[in-house]
Short mmCIF file of C-alpha atoms and ligand atoms in Angstrom, two decimals:
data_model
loop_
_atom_site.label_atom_id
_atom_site.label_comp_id
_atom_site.label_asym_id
_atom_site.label_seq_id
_atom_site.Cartn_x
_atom_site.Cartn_y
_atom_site.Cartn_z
CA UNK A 1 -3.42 3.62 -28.84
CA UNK A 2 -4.57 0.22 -27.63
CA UNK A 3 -2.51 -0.49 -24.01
CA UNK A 4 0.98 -2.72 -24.00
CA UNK A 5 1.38 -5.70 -21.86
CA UNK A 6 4.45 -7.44 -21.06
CA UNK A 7 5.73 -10.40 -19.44
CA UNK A 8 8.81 -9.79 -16.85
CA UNK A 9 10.60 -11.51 -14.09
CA UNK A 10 11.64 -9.63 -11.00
CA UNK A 11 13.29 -11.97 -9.06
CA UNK A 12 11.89 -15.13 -8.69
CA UNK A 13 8.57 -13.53 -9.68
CA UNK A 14 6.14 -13.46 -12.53
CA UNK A 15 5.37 -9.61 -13.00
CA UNK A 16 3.61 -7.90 -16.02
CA UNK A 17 4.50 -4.54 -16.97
CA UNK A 18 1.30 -2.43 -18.15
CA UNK A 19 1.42 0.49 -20.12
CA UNK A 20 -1.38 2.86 -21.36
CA UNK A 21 -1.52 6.52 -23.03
CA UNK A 22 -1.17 8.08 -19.50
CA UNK A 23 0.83 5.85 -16.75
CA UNK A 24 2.88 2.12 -16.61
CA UNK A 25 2.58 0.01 -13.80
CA UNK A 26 4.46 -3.02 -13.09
CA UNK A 27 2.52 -5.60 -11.00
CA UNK A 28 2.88 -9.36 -9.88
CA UNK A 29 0.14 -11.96 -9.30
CA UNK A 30 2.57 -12.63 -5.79
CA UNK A 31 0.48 -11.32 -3.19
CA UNK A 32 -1.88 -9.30 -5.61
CA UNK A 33 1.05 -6.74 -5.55
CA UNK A 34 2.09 -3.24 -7.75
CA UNK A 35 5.06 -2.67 -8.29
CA UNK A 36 5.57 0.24 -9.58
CA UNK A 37 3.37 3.43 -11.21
CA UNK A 38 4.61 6.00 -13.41
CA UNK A 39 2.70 8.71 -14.56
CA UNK A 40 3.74 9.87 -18.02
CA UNK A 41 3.63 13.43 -16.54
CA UNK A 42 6.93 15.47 -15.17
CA UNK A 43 10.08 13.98 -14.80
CA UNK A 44 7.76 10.13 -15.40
CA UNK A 45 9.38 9.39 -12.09
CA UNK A 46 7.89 6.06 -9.76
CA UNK A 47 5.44 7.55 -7.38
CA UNK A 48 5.45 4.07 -5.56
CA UNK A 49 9.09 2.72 -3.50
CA UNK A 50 10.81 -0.26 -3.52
CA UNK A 51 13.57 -1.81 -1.83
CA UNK A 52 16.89 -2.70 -3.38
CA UNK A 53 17.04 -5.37 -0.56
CA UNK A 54 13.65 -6.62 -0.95
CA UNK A 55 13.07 -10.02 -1.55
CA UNK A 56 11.39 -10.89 -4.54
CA UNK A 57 10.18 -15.05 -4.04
CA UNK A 58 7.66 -16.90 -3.16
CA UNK A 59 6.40 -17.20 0.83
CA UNK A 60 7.96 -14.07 0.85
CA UNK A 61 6.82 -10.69 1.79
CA UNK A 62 8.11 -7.41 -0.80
CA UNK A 63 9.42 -4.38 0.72
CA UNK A 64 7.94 -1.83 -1.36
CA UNK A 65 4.84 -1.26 -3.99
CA UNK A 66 1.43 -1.75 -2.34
CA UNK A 67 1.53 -4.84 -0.09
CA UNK A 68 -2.07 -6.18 0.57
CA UNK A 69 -2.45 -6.91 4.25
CA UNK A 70 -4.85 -9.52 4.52
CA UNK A 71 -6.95 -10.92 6.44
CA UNK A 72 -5.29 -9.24 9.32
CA UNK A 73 -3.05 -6.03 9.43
CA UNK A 74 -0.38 -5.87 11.92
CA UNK A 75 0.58 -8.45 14.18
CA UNK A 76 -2.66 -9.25 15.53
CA UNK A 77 -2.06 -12.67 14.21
CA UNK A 78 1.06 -14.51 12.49
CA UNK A 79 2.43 -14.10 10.02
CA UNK A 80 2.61 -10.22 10.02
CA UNK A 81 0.31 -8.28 7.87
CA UNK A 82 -1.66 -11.68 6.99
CA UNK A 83 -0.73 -14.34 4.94
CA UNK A 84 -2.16 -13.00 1.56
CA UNK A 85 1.21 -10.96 0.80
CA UNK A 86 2.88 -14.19 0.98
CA UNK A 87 0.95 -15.68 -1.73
CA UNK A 88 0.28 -15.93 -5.19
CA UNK A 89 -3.06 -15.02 -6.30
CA UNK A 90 -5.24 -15.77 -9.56
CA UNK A 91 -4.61 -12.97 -12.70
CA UNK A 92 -7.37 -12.54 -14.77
CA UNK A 93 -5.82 -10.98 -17.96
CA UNK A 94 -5.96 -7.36 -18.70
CA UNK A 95 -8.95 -5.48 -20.03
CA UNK A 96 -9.26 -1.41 -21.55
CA UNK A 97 -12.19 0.82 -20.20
CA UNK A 98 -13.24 2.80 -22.06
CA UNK A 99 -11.43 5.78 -20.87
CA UNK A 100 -8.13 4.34 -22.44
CA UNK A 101 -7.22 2.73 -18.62
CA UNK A 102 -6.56 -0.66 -18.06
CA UNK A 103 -7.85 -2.89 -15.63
CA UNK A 104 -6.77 -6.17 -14.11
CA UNK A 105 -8.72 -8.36 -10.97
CA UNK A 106 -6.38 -10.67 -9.14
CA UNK A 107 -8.57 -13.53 -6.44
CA UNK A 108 -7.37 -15.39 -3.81
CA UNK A 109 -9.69 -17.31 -1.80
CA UNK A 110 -9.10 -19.39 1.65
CA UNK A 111 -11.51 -22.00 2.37
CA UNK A 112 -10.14 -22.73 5.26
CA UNK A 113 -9.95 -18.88 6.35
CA UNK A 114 -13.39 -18.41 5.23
CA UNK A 115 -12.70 -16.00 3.30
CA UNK A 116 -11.90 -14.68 -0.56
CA UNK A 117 -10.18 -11.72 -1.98
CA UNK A 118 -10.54 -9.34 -4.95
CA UNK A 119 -7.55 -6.68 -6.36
CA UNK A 120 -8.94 -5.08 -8.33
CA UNK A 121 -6.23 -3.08 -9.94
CA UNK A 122 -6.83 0.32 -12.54
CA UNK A 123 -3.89 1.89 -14.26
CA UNK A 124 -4.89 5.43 -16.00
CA UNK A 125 -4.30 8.69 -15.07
CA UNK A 126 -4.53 7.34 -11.68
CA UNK A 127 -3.55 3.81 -9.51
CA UNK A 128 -6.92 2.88 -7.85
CA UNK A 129 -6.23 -0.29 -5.99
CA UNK A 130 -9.49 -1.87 -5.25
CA UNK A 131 -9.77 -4.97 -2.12
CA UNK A 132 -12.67 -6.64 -1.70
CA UNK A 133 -13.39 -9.12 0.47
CA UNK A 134 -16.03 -11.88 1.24
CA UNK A 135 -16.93 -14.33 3.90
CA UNK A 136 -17.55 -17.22 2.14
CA UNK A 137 -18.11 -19.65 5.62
CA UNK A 138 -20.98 -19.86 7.67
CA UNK A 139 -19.87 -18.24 11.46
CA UNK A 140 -18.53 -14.25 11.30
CA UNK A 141 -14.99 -13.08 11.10
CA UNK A 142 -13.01 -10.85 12.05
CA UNK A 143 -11.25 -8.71 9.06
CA UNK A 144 -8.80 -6.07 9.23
CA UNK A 145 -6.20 -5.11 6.34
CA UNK A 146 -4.08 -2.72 4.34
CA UNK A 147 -3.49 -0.90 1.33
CA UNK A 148 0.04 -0.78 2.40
CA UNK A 149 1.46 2.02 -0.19
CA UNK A 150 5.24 2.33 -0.23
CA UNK A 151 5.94 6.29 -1.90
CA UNK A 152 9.05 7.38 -3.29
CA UNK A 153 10.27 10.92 -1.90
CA UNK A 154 13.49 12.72 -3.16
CA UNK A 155 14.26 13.43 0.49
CA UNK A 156 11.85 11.97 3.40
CA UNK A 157 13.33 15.39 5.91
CA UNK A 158 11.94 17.92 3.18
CA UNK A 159 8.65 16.36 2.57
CA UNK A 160 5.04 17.80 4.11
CA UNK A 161 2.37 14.88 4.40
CA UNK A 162 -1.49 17.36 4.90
CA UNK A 163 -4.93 16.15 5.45
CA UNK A 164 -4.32 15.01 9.37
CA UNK A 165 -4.69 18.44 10.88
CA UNK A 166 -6.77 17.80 13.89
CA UNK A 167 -6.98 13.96 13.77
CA UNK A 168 -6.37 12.05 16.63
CA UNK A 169 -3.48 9.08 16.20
CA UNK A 170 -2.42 6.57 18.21
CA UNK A 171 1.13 6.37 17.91
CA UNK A 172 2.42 2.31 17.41
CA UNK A 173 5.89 3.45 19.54
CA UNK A 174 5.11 5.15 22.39
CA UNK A 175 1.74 3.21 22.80
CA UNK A 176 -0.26 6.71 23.49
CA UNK A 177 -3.06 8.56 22.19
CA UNK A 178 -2.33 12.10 20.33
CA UNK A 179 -3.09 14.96 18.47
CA UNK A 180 -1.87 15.55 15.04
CA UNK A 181 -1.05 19.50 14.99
CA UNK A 182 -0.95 20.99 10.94
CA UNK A 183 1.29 18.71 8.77
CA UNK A 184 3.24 15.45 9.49
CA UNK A 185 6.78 16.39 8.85
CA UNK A 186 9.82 13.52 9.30
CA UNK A 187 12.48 14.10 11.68
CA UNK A 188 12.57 10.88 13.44
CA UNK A 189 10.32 7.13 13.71
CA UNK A 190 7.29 7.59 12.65
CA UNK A 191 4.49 4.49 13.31
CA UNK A 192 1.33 6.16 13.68
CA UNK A 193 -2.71 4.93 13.38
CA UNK A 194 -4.87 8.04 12.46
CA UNK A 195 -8.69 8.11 13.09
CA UNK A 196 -10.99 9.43 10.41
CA UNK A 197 -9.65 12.69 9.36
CA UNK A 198 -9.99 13.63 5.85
CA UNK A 199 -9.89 11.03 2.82
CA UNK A 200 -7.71 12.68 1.00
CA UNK A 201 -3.60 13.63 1.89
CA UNK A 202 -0.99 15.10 0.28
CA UNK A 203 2.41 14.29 0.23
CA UNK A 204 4.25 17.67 -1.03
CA UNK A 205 7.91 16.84 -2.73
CA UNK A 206 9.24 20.30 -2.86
CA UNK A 207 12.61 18.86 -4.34
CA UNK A 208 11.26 16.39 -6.92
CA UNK A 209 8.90 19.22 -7.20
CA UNK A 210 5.81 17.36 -7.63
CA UNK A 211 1.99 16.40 -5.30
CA UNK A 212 0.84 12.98 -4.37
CA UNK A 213 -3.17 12.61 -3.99
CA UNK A 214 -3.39 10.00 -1.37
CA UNK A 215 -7.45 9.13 -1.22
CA UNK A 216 -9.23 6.56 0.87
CA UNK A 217 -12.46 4.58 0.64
CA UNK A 218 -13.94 2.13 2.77
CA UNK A 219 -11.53 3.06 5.52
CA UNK A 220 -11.66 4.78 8.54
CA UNK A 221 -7.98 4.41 9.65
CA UNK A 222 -4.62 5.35 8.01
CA UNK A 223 -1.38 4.49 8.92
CA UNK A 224 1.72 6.42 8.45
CA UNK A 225 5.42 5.27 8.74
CA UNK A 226 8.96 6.08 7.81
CA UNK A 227 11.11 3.50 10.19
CA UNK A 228 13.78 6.28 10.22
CA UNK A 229 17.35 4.76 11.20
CA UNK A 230 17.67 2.17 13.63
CA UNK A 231 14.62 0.22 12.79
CA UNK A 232 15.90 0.47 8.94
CA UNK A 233 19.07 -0.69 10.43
CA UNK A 234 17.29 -3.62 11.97
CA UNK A 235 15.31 -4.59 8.37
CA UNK A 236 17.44 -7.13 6.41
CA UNK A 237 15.37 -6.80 3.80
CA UNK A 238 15.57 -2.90 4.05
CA UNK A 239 18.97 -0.52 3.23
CA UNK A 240 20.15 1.29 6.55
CA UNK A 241 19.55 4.68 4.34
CA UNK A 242 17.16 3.80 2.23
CA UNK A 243 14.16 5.68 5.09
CA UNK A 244 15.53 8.90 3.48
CA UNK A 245 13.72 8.06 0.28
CA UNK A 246 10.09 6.86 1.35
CA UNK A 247 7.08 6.78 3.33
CA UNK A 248 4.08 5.10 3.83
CA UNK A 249 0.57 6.72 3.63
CA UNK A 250 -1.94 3.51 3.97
CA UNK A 251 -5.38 3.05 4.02
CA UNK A 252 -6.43 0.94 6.65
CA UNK A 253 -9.42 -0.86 8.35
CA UNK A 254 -7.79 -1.30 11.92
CA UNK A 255 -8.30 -0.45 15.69
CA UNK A 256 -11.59 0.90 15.94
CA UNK A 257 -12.25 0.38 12.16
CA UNK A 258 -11.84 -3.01 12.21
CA UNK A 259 -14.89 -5.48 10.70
CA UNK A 260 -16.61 -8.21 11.62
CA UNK A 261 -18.21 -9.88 8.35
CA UNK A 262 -21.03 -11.93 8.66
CA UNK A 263 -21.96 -15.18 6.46
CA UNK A 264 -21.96 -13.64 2.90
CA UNK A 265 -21.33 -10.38 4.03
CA UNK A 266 -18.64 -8.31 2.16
CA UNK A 267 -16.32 -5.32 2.62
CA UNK A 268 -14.47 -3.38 -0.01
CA UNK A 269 -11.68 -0.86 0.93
CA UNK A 270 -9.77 1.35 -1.71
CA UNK A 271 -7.04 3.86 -2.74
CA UNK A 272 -6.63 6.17 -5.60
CA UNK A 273 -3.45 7.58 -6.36
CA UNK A 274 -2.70 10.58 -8.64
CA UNK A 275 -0.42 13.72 -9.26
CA UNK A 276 -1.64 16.99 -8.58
C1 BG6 B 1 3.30 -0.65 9.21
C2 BG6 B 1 3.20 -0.89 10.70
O1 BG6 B 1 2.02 -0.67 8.66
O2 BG6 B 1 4.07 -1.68 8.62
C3 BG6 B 1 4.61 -0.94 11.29
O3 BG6 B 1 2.44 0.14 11.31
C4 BG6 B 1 5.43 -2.00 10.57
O4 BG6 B 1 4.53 -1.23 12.68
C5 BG6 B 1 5.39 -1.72 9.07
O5 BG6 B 1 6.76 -1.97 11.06
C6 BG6 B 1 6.16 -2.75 8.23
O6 BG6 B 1 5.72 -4.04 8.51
P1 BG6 B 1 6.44 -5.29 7.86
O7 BG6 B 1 5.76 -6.51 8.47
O8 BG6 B 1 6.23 -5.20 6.38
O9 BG6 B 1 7.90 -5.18 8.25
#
């Protein structure tokens, strides 16, 4: 069957809703964002999170999906995260691979910056989120960014996150260095920068009953957070229980993974996101 495409509104947004043989995804040209991914496997439930407080408008940043953070991640800079979640970008219209998935490429360029942006975004079997990026003035910069990937978990406290055994972190809170010891598990604020490690984590929901493949490419650095519940109490744009039902597993290009791109030069970084 040849793929669906349709036009929606969330909020003040444009979004288009894409759906294929084996997933739908809901994304928006605002900040080269997704929305949403469902597998048709299962229960068809959203692997990705979202916010019933987010905002959804323009110059403003959405609390769930996969923010891009770009050209900088963190606060490094203002505003937060970069300026390219603000933002809407360029949507090329949908195209089919061959393998029945469908593929869109959002751009974003800032002359000014000196640099320009890709998304390039897959829906199949899989989410692969593609960012490339390009330095397109004549002096190096200084790029890091974020996959930022919101995931929706029946209950954040029963949830095992694997594939940091062994990895050092450096933990955003208590501003120290440490030693992740088997799996992450969530009983409090968690805000932490891992180095290297494996490409590839899990997120095990024993209650929805289901596996998330988290992989990584181009990126050295992953970030995990749940804001637990005074810092959700502190989001307006976040529900004071709403930390019970996510996480973030991102893949990152920070700290000691952060870039410098030369005139021309170019950087792509990557995540692919499937069920088990
Ligand atoms: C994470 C950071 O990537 O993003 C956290 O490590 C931050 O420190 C979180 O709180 C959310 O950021 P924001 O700007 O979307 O509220």
């Amino acid at each position: 069957m040849a793929f669906q495409m349709k036009s929606e509104k969330i909020g003040a947004l444009d979004a288009v809703r894409i759906i294929t043989d084996d997933a739908e995804a809901l994304l928006t040209p605002h900040g080269a964002h997704v929305l949403s991914f469902r597998p048709f496997v299962g229960e068809g439930e959203d692997v990705l999170w979202g916010s019933e407080k987010s905002n959804y408008e323009d110059g403003k940043a959405i609390r769930g999906g996969i923010p891009v953070c770009w050209p900088w991640f963190g606060k490094v800079n203002m505003p937060a995260h970069g300026f390219a979640r603000l933002t809407r970008w360029n949507m090329d219209r949908p195209t089919e691979e061959a393998d029945g998935s469908v593929t869109v490429i959002l751009t974003y360029q800032n002359q000014e910056y000196g640099l320009a942006a890709r998304v390039t975004v897959n829906v199949g079997k899989a989410l692969t989120v593609t960012l490339d990026t390009e330095n397109i003035s004549d002096h190096a910069i200084p790029l890091t960014d974020a996959l930022h990937t919101y995931f929706h978990v029946a209950d954040v406290t029963k949830i095992r996150v694997s594939g940091f055994d062994g990895c050092d972190y450096y933990c955003n809170l208590a501003k120290t260095m440490n030693r992740q010891n088997g799996d992450i598990i969530f009983n409090r604020e968690i805000d932490s920068i891992y180095s290297a490690g494996s490409r590839k984590a899990v997120i095990d929901d024993p209650v929805l009953d289901r596996r998330i493949l988290v992989e990584r490419f181009g990126s050295n650095t992953a970030v995990v957070w749940n804001p637990w519940i005074e810092k959700s109490a502190k989001m307006e744009d976040f529900g004071d229980e709403e930390y019970k039902n996510m996480l973030c597993v991102e893949a990152v290009n920070t700290r000691e993974d952060a870039r410098t791109l030369a005139p021309g030069a170019k950087h792509t970084l990557a995540t692919r996101i499937s069920l088990l």
